[in-house]
Structure formats: structure tokens, C-alpha cells
Amino acid sequence: RVREFIMKDAYTFDIDEAGLDVQYQKMYEAYCSIFDRLHLNYKIVKADTGAMGGLLSEEYQAISNIGEDIVVGCENCDFSSNLEITEVVDTLEEDQSPMLEIELKETPNAKTIEEVAAFFGKEPKDFVKTLLYEADGKIVAFCIPGNRELNETKAQKILKANSMEMANFEDVEKATGAKVGFAGPVGLDVPVYLDRQVLKMKNFIVGANKTDHHLINVNVKDFEPVEVADLTQVMEGDICPNCHQKLVFHRGIEVGNLFKLGTKYSKTMNLMYTDENNVLKPVWMGSYGIGLERCMAAVVEQHHDEHGIIWPKEIAPFKLAIVPVSLKDNEQVGAMESLYSYCQENKFDVLLDDRNERPGVKFKDMELIGIPYRITIGKGIKSGLVEWVDRATKQKEEISLEDAKTRIQQLYQ
Ligand SMILES: [Zn+2]
């Protein structure tokens, strides 16, 4: 993220869903061409409609190691999704072993899954974790395989809760009758939501709702979940819902998003229209945004080298810098003025570095701020030549002053 956040917003208003679909598709394509012209490497991912609500949300995620979002992709196909909503494809093999007798075991000084696993000589995948949450003021429990994480977005959606957060210590102790770390589904007096993968597990270990105790050989028959659902976060190496190859994770910066809002806001704000039969109907809305500074940040993350920024010429603050080597050399100054006034006459917005600095300092600064092309005016001007430098490739060419003008013209056209 960046400290500032200026957003370009757009909204569409239609009389029906088909109209919204057409507008949405147009915005989708427009945004693709914008991000293409920004030279961003991005993925379009389906996202949770979350706080905004509505029918569909998609994000443009610029791929970057410093991004704060995780973009789920596939090693094989073009599947792309936001971590929050990606389905966990259930490939767990059903454990065929016979059910054993449930047993209470004392587990002193072992609280975390890793500690308890070490105590029993087992692995986290042999556990079922019980996580207590407060949702809309009520305490609920989620039971998931011990080697997985709860996906709070999915969990909150199952509950249809407006707010959901981890239960505090006091509430956990009140609900379980034990210190934090020993919650389990057996005999627990709050609604239990079960991850569907647990159905394949047998003889697992859970907290015993008793401090320093766990139950072993627990099976799903030993408690009564109110609902079974996909509750966990997808992991790298899980199976692609599309093609069943392996999922891979990237980090991303969310640079834009699209929302099919439908009639959610028009209904609450009473934005209606009268149709041809004189019936009042709500307007169908779409909402579309681009984070401007985030785009700049993402472009710089993707286009730089050890010397600084390499702006794509489409969005560079200046496409060209004119840099004289010596302001004491009349010929160089003459050529500089000639080139610069040529640019001014033609309304080509160039940067003239006429600071009284050593040439090395000026070159470094132009590279740092990422001006795509540089014309250096040096000793070669005695033979009518200047240097044309490409920031990205660092390629240098000696060309005549006239050729330089032609190139400038091509660049700005
Ligand atoms: Zn795939």
C-alpha cells in the first residue's frame, strides 16, 4: 500500500441486469487496455464481494513480491482467484482404519498443536483444531484439520454474520470450562461448524475442554456439527478447481477492481426509474475503480533496475531529457538551446537538465527518476553529433542533431 490513496471511480447505471452485464464487460476490457498500456504484469482474479456487496467482484492484481495480497494461480491453466474465496478441492483420501475407543489423556505443558503432536508422536494433520469465534454477539466453533488454517471469509459467509472475530480469552474459558488452547467439539455447548475434510478423518485428537487434557481417538460421530462446509484456506500445492493440477501462489498489489453491485444501493437509496409500463423499478449499478498511486507503485516495482526507475514511455513524467555535458562550452549550449526550442515550438514536453553539475551526477539523476530517453550533448557536437541513450537497455548511439529532431518527433507522436 501507499500512504496516499487517490482512486479513479466510475459508476454505471442500467435499467436491467443484461444492461449491467454489457457495461461491466466494456469496463473490464477498458481496464485491461489501461493496465496493458501501463506495462503491468497483472492477473484478474475473482474476489469476495465483501463489504461492498453485490453480485460479482473482480480485482486487477499487479504481480509483485512486495504485494500484500495473495493471488492463487495454477501451474497448468489460467485459473486465478483471490485467496479469500478459493475453494479447497477435497482430495483427502478417506481413512479406512476402524474407529477406536475415545480416551481422555493428560497433556501437561503441551498447548500448541506442535507441542501436543510431539507429545503423542503424531503430526498436525492427525488433529482437529477447534477455533472459537464471536459472530454477531454469539460464540461459535469451527473445527478444521490441524494442518490447515481457517478461512474467515468463508466462515463468516456460512454464518451469514455481519461481524466476526476470534473470541476473547474470557469467552473461550466460559464456553469450554478450560484455559485457552484446550477447546474441542465433544460436549461443547456452542454451535460447531465442521470443515468437510474432517469427514474423511478417523481417530483424531482434539482438545478436551479441560485444562492440560486432550481426547484421542475422536470421530465425527462423537459430536454434532450444525453444518459441514468448505471452511479452510487453500494452500500452495492444493488442487486447481479447474484442471486438477497444482495451485501456486503469487503476491499481488490490487491496482483496480470491478463490482457488479446490482440493485443493492439503488434500493437503499431509492434510485428508481419508471419503465415503459409506468412501473417504478430500481436501477442496476456497477462500480469500477483504479488506485492511482498503487498503479505507480506497481509499475515501479515491475520496471526498475539498480540505477532506479524505468518508466514506460506512456506514463513517464517526461519521455525525454536533454543533458548538456558542459555549460561552459558555447557549441554545446547552442545545440542545447536549438533542440530545446525545437521541442517547445512543437509542444514536446521534455526535461532540460541545465544544472551546473558534473555530467556523471546529471546522468545518474536522469536514470534514477527513470526518463525513458536522454539526449546527451557533449564533445561530439563539434562534428554535429549528439548521443541518444535508451534508459531501459542503456544502449547509446551517436546521431546527428537533425536525426535527433526526427527521433523526438517520432517519440512524441
Ligand atoms: Zn488449473
Short mmCIF file of C-alpha atoms and ligand atoms in Angstrom, two decimals:
data_model
loop_
_atom_site.label_atom_id
_atom_site.label_comp_id
_atom_site.label_asym_id
_atom_site.label_seq_id
_atom_site.Cartn_x
_atom_site.Cartn_y
_atom_site.Cartn_z
CA ARG A 1 0.00 0.00 0.00
CA VAL A 2 0.96 3.62 -0.29
CA ARG A 3 0.27 6.43 2.15
CA GLU A 4 -1.90 8.37 -0.21
CA PHE A 5 -4.87 6.81 -1.84
CA ILE A 6 -6.49 8.56 -4.76
CA MET A 7 -8.98 6.46 -6.59
CA LYS A 8 -10.40 6.87 -10.02
CA ASP A 9 -14.02 5.85 -9.65
CA ALA A 10 -16.62 5.09 -12.26
CA TYR A 11 -20.23 4.03 -11.94
CA THR A 12 -22.72 2.67 -14.43
CA PHE A 13 -26.50 2.76 -14.18
CA ASP A 14 -28.76 0.46 -16.18
CA ILE A 15 -32.39 -0.49 -16.35
CA ASP A 16 -31.76 -4.23 -16.03
CA GLU A 17 -29.16 -6.91 -15.39
CA ALA A 18 -28.48 -7.50 -19.09
CA GLY A 19 -27.59 -3.82 -19.45
CA LEU A 20 -25.28 -4.02 -16.46
CA ASP A 21 -23.58 -7.08 -17.96
CA VAL A 22 -22.83 -5.16 -21.17
CA GLN A 23 -21.43 -2.14 -19.28
CA TYR A 24 -19.40 -4.36 -16.98
CA GLN A 25 -17.84 -6.15 -19.94
CA LYS A 26 -16.92 -2.81 -21.55
CA MET A 27 -15.30 -1.61 -18.34
CA TYR A 28 -13.49 -4.93 -17.99
CA GLU A 29 -11.98 -4.51 -21.45
CA ALA A 30 -11.18 -0.82 -20.91
CA TYR A 31 -9.36 -1.63 -17.67
CA CYS A 32 -7.40 -4.39 -19.40
CA SER A 33 -6.20 -1.96 -22.04
CA ILE A 34 -5.33 0.64 -19.38
CA PHE A 35 -3.22 -1.85 -17.41
CA ASP A 36 -1.68 -3.18 -20.63
CA ARG A 37 -0.61 0.35 -21.53
CA LEU A 38 0.85 0.78 -18.05
CA HIS A 39 3.00 -2.26 -18.95
CA LEU A 40 1.81 -4.06 -15.83
CA ASN A 41 2.09 -7.79 -15.41
CA TYR A 42 -1.28 -8.46 -13.77
CA LYS A 43 -3.88 -11.10 -13.13
CA ILE A 44 -7.63 -10.65 -12.98
CA VAL A 45 -8.97 -12.56 -10.02
CA LYS A 46 -12.45 -13.25 -8.73
CA ALA A 47 -12.77 -11.74 -5.30
CA ASP A 48 -15.09 -11.67 -2.33
CA THR A 49 -17.84 -9.07 -2.75
CA GLY A 50 -17.29 -8.43 0.99
CA ALA A 51 -18.30 -5.11 2.46
CA MET A 52 -19.33 -3.71 -0.93
CA GLY A 53 -21.86 -6.48 -1.52
CA GLY A 54 -23.36 -7.18 -4.91
CA LEU A 55 -23.26 -10.00 -7.43
CA LEU A 56 -19.66 -10.20 -8.61
CA SER A 57 -16.31 -8.65 -7.85
CA GLU A 58 -13.07 -8.95 -9.76
CA GLU A 59 -9.67 -7.50 -8.93
CA TYR A 60 -6.73 -6.49 -11.09
CA GLN A 61 -3.68 -7.70 -9.18
CA ALA A 62 -0.25 -6.50 -10.29
CA ILE A 63 2.16 -9.33 -9.54
CA SER A 64 4.88 -8.19 -7.12
CA ASN A 65 6.89 -9.81 -4.33
CA ILE A 66 6.02 -6.94 -2.02
CA GLY A 67 2.27 -7.13 -2.67
CA GLU A 68 0.05 -7.55 0.37
CA ASP A 69 -2.49 -9.81 -1.33
CA ILE A 70 -2.05 -13.43 -2.27
CA VAL A 71 -3.16 -14.34 -5.76
CA VAL A 72 -3.90 -18.01 -6.26
CA GLY A 73 -2.91 -19.32 -9.68
CA CYS A 74 -2.41 -22.69 -11.32
CA GLU A 75 0.81 -24.20 -12.66
CA ASN A 76 -1.10 -25.54 -15.63
CA CYS A 77 -4.18 -23.50 -16.62
CA ASP A 78 -5.17 -19.81 -16.39
CA PHE A 79 -7.17 -20.25 -13.18
CA SER A 80 -6.77 -17.19 -11.00
CA SER A 81 -8.51 -16.35 -7.76
CA ASN A 82 -8.30 -14.36 -4.57
CA LEU A 83 -7.13 -16.40 -1.57
CA GLU A 84 -10.26 -15.45 0.37
CA ILE A 85 -12.68 -17.23 -1.92
CA THR A 86 -10.70 -20.08 -3.47
CA GLU A 87 -12.40 -23.42 -2.95
CA VAL A 88 -10.38 -26.20 -1.34
CA VAL A 89 -10.80 -29.18 -3.64
CA ASP A 90 -11.29 -32.13 -1.32
CA THR A 91 -8.80 -34.79 -2.35
CA LEU A 92 -8.21 -36.21 1.08
CA GLU A 93 -8.46 -40.00 1.00
CA GLU A 94 -10.92 -41.45 3.45
CA ASP A 95 -9.17 -43.04 6.40
CA GLN A 96 -10.32 -46.71 6.36
CA SER A 97 -8.99 -47.69 9.76
CA PRO A 98 -11.50 -48.95 12.35
CA MET A 99 -12.84 -46.49 14.90
CA LEU A 100 -11.12 -46.79 18.27
CA GLU A 101 -12.38 -46.07 21.76
CA ILE A 102 -12.30 -42.36 22.71
CA GLU A 103 -9.86 -41.65 25.57
CA LEU A 104 -9.04 -38.67 27.80
CA LYS A 105 -5.29 -38.04 28.07
CA GLU A 106 -3.37 -35.64 30.24
CA THR A 107 -1.05 -33.45 28.16
CA PRO A 108 0.89 -31.33 30.65
CA ASN A 109 2.86 -28.35 29.32
CA ALA A 110 1.67 -29.02 25.78
CA LYS A 111 -0.59 -26.34 24.32
CA THR A 112 0.18 -25.69 20.67
CA ILE A 113 -0.64 -28.31 18.06
CA GLU A 114 3.10 -28.85 17.51
CA GLU A 115 3.70 -29.43 21.23
CA VAL A 116 0.78 -31.81 21.60
CA ALA A 117 1.73 -33.60 18.37
CA ALA A 118 5.25 -34.11 19.70
CA PHE A 119 3.78 -35.38 22.98
CA PHE A 120 1.72 -38.07 21.20
CA GLY A 121 4.31 -38.74 18.49
CA LYS A 122 1.77 -37.59 15.88
CA GLU A 123 1.55 -34.89 13.18
CA PRO A 124 -0.67 -31.78 12.99
CA LYS A 125 -2.73 -33.50 10.28
CA ASP A 126 -3.86 -36.07 12.90
CA PHE A 127 -5.55 -33.29 14.86
CA VAL A 128 -8.80 -31.42 14.50
CA LYS A 129 -8.42 -27.79 15.60
CA THR A 130 -11.34 -26.09 17.31
CA LEU A 131 -11.44 -22.31 16.89
CA LEU A 132 -13.91 -20.20 18.82
CA TYR A 133 -15.27 -17.01 17.30
CA GLU A 134 -17.73 -14.37 18.31
CA ALA A 135 -20.16 -13.73 15.47
CA ASP A 136 -22.85 -11.07 15.88
CA GLY A 137 -22.52 -11.44 19.66
CA LYS A 138 -22.75 -15.26 19.73
CA ILE A 139 -19.94 -17.76 20.32
CA VAL A 140 -19.48 -20.41 17.63
CA ALA A 141 -16.82 -23.06 16.99
CA PHE A 142 -15.11 -24.08 13.76
CA CYS A 143 -13.45 -27.50 13.54
CA ILE A 144 -10.83 -27.94 10.83
CA PRO A 145 -7.92 -30.30 10.11
CA GLY A 146 -4.93 -29.49 12.33
CA ASN A 147 -2.60 -28.78 9.40
CA ARG A 148 -4.89 -26.17 7.83
CA GLU A 149 -5.94 -22.58 8.52
CA LEU A 150 -9.49 -21.31 8.88
CA ASN A 151 -10.62 -19.07 6.03
CA GLU A 152 -12.50 -16.36 7.90
CA THR A 153 -14.21 -15.02 4.78
CA LYS A 154 -15.74 -18.43 4.04
CA ALA A 155 -16.58 -18.96 7.73
CA GLN A 156 -18.35 -15.62 8.05
CA LYS A 157 -20.29 -16.30 4.87
CA ILE A 158 -21.53 -19.67 6.18
CA LEU A 159 -22.75 -17.94 9.34
CA LYS A 160 -24.28 -15.06 7.35
CA ALA A 161 -22.82 -12.90 10.11
CA ASN A 162 -22.34 -9.15 9.85
CA SER A 163 -19.29 -9.23 12.07
CA MET A 164 -16.99 -11.99 13.23
CA GLU A 165 -13.83 -12.02 15.30
CA MET A 166 -11.87 -14.50 17.39
CA ALA A 167 -13.49 -14.97 20.79
CA ASN A 168 -11.60 -13.34 23.66
CA PHE A 169 -9.91 -15.34 26.45
CA GLU A 170 -12.78 -14.89 28.87
CA ASP A 171 -15.40 -16.11 26.42
CA VAL A 172 -13.28 -19.12 25.45
CA GLU A 173 -12.80 -20.09 29.09
CA LYS A 174 -16.50 -19.61 29.76
CA ALA A 175 -17.52 -21.74 26.76
CA THR A 176 -15.02 -24.55 27.32
CA GLY A 177 -14.53 -24.51 31.08
CA ALA A 178 -10.80 -24.73 30.38
CA LYS A 179 -7.88 -22.44 29.70
CA VAL A 180 -7.34 -21.27 26.13
CA GLY A 181 -5.77 -23.99 23.99
CA PHE A 182 -7.92 -26.95 25.06
CA ALA A 183 -11.16 -26.36 23.13
CA GLY A 184 -12.70 -29.38 21.43
CA PRO A 185 -16.05 -30.25 19.84
CA VAL A 186 -17.02 -33.12 22.15
CA GLY A 187 -19.55 -31.93 24.71
CA LEU A 188 -19.06 -28.30 23.69
CA ASP A 189 -22.20 -26.25 24.26
CA VAL A 190 -21.88 -23.87 21.27
CA PRO A 191 -22.78 -24.47 17.60
CA VAL A 192 -19.99 -26.42 15.87
CA TYR A 193 -19.27 -25.84 12.16
CA LEU A 194 -17.20 -28.63 10.65
CA ASP A 195 -14.84 -28.49 7.72
CA ARG A 196 -15.87 -31.16 5.22
CA GLN A 197 -12.39 -32.69 5.09
CA VAL A 198 -12.79 -33.80 8.70
CA LEU A 199 -15.47 -36.24 7.46
CA LYS A 200 -12.64 -38.28 5.89
CA MET A 201 -10.61 -38.43 9.12
CA LYS A 202 -10.70 -41.13 11.79
CA ASN A 203 -9.42 -41.35 15.37
CA PHE A 204 -8.24 -37.77 15.55
CA ILE A 205 -7.04 -35.72 18.51
CA VAL A 206 -8.98 -32.74 19.88
CA GLY A 207 -8.90 -30.51 22.94
CA ALA A 208 -10.88 -32.00 25.86
CA ASN A 209 -12.43 -28.74 27.17
CA LYS A 210 -10.34 -29.45 30.27
CA THR A 211 -7.08 -27.67 31.02
CA ASP A 212 -4.00 -29.78 30.17
CA HIS A 213 -6.12 -32.53 28.60
CA HIS A 214 -6.83 -33.82 25.09
CA LEU A 215 -9.12 -36.50 23.73
CA ILE A 216 -7.68 -39.13 21.39
CA ASN A 217 -9.49 -41.48 19.01
CA VAL A 218 -12.25 -38.96 18.39
CA ASN A 219 -14.57 -39.47 15.41
CA VAL A 220 -17.26 -37.33 13.83
CA LYS A 221 -19.96 -39.49 15.50
CA ASP A 222 -18.76 -38.19 18.89
CA PHE A 223 -20.26 -34.72 18.40
CA GLU A 224 -22.99 -32.99 16.43
CA PRO A 225 -21.95 -30.30 13.98
CA VAL A 226 -24.70 -27.89 12.91
CA GLU A 227 -23.22 -27.63 9.43
CA VAL A 228 -20.49 -29.19 7.28
CA ALA A 229 -18.78 -26.90 4.73
CA ASP A 230 -15.56 -25.88 3.00
CA LEU A 231 -14.04 -23.71 5.73
CA THR A 232 -10.30 -23.72 5.21
CA GLN A 233 -7.78 -21.63 3.37
CA VAL A 234 -6.39 -23.10 0.19
CA MET A 235 -2.64 -23.91 0.40
CA GLU A 236 0.09 -23.86 -2.21
CA GLY A 237 0.22 -27.31 -3.77
CA ASP A 238 -3.54 -27.87 -3.35
CA ILE A 239 -5.50 -28.97 -6.39
CA CYS A 240 -6.75 -26.49 -9.02
CA PRO A 241 -10.60 -26.46 -9.11
CA ASN A 242 -10.35 -26.08 -12.89
CA CYS A 243 -7.86 -28.66 -14.14
CA HIS A 244 -6.77 -30.59 -11.02
CA GLN A 245 -3.10 -29.67 -11.38
CA LYS A 246 -1.24 -27.88 -8.60
CA LEU A 247 -2.06 -24.38 -7.32
CA VAL A 248 0.73 -21.82 -6.98
CA PHE A 249 0.70 -18.56 -5.00
CA HIS A 250 1.87 -15.11 -6.13
CA ARG A 251 1.85 -11.87 -4.23
CA GLY A 252 -0.11 -9.02 -5.76
CA ILE A 253 -0.86 -5.32 -5.45
CA GLU A 254 -4.55 -4.62 -6.05
CA VAL A 255 -4.48 -1.83 -8.63
CA GLY A 256 -8.09 -1.94 -9.75
CA ASN A 257 -11.42 -3.57 -9.16
CA LEU A 258 -14.82 -4.11 -10.71
CA PHE A 259 -18.10 -4.64 -8.89
CA LYS A 260 -21.45 -5.74 -10.20
CA LEU A 261 -23.45 -4.06 -7.47
CA GLY A 262 -26.87 -4.95 -8.85
CA THR A 263 -29.69 -3.14 -7.06
CA LYS A 264 -28.22 -3.20 -3.53
CA TYR A 265 -27.53 0.53 -3.31
CA SER A 266 -30.22 1.80 -5.65
CA LYS A 267 -32.84 0.09 -3.46
CA THR A 268 -31.49 1.50 -0.20
CA MET A 269 -31.02 4.97 -1.70
CA ASN A 270 -34.24 4.84 -3.67
CA LEU A 271 -32.67 5.38 -7.08
CA MET A 272 -35.58 4.32 -9.30
CA TYR A 273 -36.71 4.71 -12.87
CA THR A 274 -40.12 4.41 -14.49
CA ASP A 275 -40.31 1.68 -17.12
CA GLU A 276 -42.44 1.62 -20.28
CA ASN A 277 -45.40 0.21 -18.28
CA ASN A 278 -45.17 3.08 -15.82
CA VAL A 279 -43.75 0.81 -13.09
CA LEU A 280 -41.08 2.13 -10.72
CA LYS A 281 -38.00 -0.10 -10.72
CA PRO A 282 -34.56 0.07 -9.08
CA VAL A 283 -31.57 0.95 -11.25
CA TRP A 284 -28.84 -1.71 -11.79
CA MET A 285 -25.45 -0.42 -10.76
CA GLY A 286 -21.83 -1.20 -11.44
CA SER A 287 -18.79 0.32 -9.74
CA TYR A 288 -15.23 0.42 -11.08
CA GLY A 289 -12.05 1.77 -9.54
CA ILE A 290 -8.35 2.24 -10.16
CA GLY A 291 -5.90 3.16 -7.38
CA LEU A 292 -3.62 5.71 -8.99
CA GLU A 293 -0.68 5.71 -6.56
CA ARG A 294 -0.86 1.95 -6.29
CA CYS A 295 -0.51 1.79 -10.08
CA MET A 296 2.58 3.99 -9.87
CA ALA A 297 4.00 1.82 -7.08
CA ALA A 298 3.28 -1.37 -9.01
CA VAL A 299 4.80 -0.01 -12.24
CA VAL A 300 7.98 0.97 -10.37
CA GLU A 301 8.12 -2.43 -8.65
CA GLN A 302 7.94 -4.13 -12.03
CA HIS A 303 10.09 -1.66 -14.00
CA HIS A 304 13.34 -0.74 -12.31
CA ASP A 305 16.98 -1.73 -12.07
CA GLU A 306 19.83 -0.98 -9.66
CA HIS A 307 20.06 2.56 -11.07
CA GLY A 308 16.44 3.50 -10.44
CA ILE A 309 13.05 3.67 -12.12
CA ILE A 310 12.43 2.72 -15.75
CA TRP A 311 9.13 4.42 -16.60
CA PRO A 312 7.29 3.02 -19.61
CA LYS A 313 7.17 5.95 -22.02
CA GLU A 314 3.33 6.02 -21.95
CA ILE A 315 3.33 7.25 -18.34
CA ALA A 316 6.78 8.77 -17.86
CA PRO A 317 6.59 12.31 -16.45
CA PHE A 318 8.85 13.24 -19.38
CA LYS A 319 9.65 10.96 -22.28
CA LEU A 320 12.97 12.69 -22.95
CA ALA A 321 15.71 14.55 -21.10
CA ILE A 322 18.21 16.84 -22.77
CA VAL A 323 21.51 16.88 -20.90
CA PRO A 324 24.43 19.12 -21.93
CA VAL A 325 27.78 17.92 -20.57
CA SER A 326 29.29 21.39 -20.11
CA LEU A 327 27.51 24.71 -19.82
CA LYS A 328 30.86 26.45 -20.43
CA ASP A 329 31.07 25.12 -23.97
CA ASN A 330 29.33 27.56 -26.33
CA GLU A 331 28.75 24.96 -29.01
CA GLN A 332 27.06 22.60 -26.55
CA VAL A 333 24.94 25.39 -25.13
CA GLY A 334 24.00 26.47 -28.66
CA ALA A 335 22.90 22.92 -29.59
CA MET A 336 21.01 22.57 -26.31
CA GLU A 337 19.09 25.79 -26.96
CA SER A 338 18.35 24.79 -30.53
CA LEU A 339 17.00 21.37 -29.52
CA TYR A 340 15.05 22.74 -26.59
CA SER A 341 13.37 25.50 -28.57
CA TYR A 342 12.54 22.95 -31.29
CA CYS A 343 10.72 20.92 -28.59
CA GLN A 344 8.97 23.98 -27.21
CA GLU A 345 7.77 25.09 -30.62
CA ASN A 346 6.33 21.63 -31.22
CA LYS A 347 4.91 21.40 -27.69
CA PHE A 348 7.03 18.35 -26.86
CA ASP A 349 7.25 18.30 -23.08
CA VAL A 350 10.93 17.50 -22.42
CA LEU A 351 13.12 17.86 -19.36
CA LEU A 352 16.17 20.09 -19.78
CA ASP A 353 18.89 19.41 -17.25
CA ASP A 354 20.81 22.71 -17.36
CA ARG A 355 22.04 22.44 -13.79
CA ASN A 356 25.64 23.35 -13.22
CA GLU A 357 26.55 19.81 -12.11
CA ARG A 358 29.13 17.27 -13.17
CA PRO A 359 27.82 15.17 -16.10
CA GLY A 360 28.01 11.95 -14.02
CA VAL A 361 25.65 13.45 -11.43
CA LYS A 362 23.17 14.52 -14.10
CA PHE A 363 23.24 11.13 -15.85
CA LYS A 364 22.68 9.32 -12.55
CA ASP A 365 19.77 11.56 -11.64
CA MET A 366 18.06 11.05 -15.01
CA GLU A 367 18.46 7.29 -14.60
CA LEU A 368 17.16 7.42 -11.03
CA ILE A 369 13.95 9.24 -11.97
CA GLY A 370 13.56 6.98 -14.97
CA ILE A 371 13.22 9.26 -18.00
CA PRO A 372 12.98 6.74 -20.89
CA TYR A 373 15.32 8.56 -23.34
CA ARG A 374 18.17 11.00 -22.96
CA ILE A 375 19.99 13.18 -25.46
CA THR A 376 23.50 13.97 -24.24
CA ILE A 377 25.21 16.94 -25.85
CA GLY A 378 28.99 16.62 -25.43
CA LYS A 379 32.22 17.00 -27.38
CA GLY A 380 30.73 15.20 -30.39
CA ILE A 381 28.78 18.34 -31.19
CA LYS A 382 31.96 19.65 -32.89
CA SER A 383 31.16 17.11 -35.63
CA GLY A 384 27.41 17.79 -35.33
CA LEU A 385 26.74 14.65 -33.28
CA VAL A 386 24.80 14.04 -30.06
CA GLU A 387 24.26 10.88 -28.04
CA TRP A 388 20.85 9.15 -27.87
CA VAL A 389 20.55 6.94 -24.76
CA ASP A 390 17.85 4.38 -24.02
CA ARG A 391 17.21 4.18 -20.25
CA ALA A 392 15.91 0.61 -20.28
CA THR A 393 18.61 -1.02 -22.43
CA LYS A 394 21.37 1.52 -21.70
CA GLN A 395 22.14 1.49 -25.42
CA LYS A 396 23.95 4.59 -26.71
CA GLU A 397 24.04 5.85 -30.29
CA GLU A 398 25.74 8.83 -31.88
CA ILE A 399 23.36 10.61 -34.18
CA SER A 400 23.24 13.97 -35.93
CA LEU A 401 21.30 16.89 -34.48
CA GLU A 402 18.84 16.59 -37.36
CA ASP A 403 18.26 12.88 -36.72
CA ALA A 404 17.75 13.70 -33.07
CA LYS A 405 14.90 16.04 -34.02
CA THR A 406 13.29 13.37 -36.18
CA ARG A 407 13.51 10.87 -33.33
CA ILE A 408 11.99 13.31 -30.89
CA GLN A 409 9.14 13.88 -33.26
CA GLN A 410 8.54 10.13 -33.60
CA LEU A 411 8.71 9.69 -29.84
CA TYR A 412 6.07 12.35 -29.17
CA GLN A 413 3.76 11.34 -31.97
ZN ZN B 1 -5.59 -25.35 -13.33
#
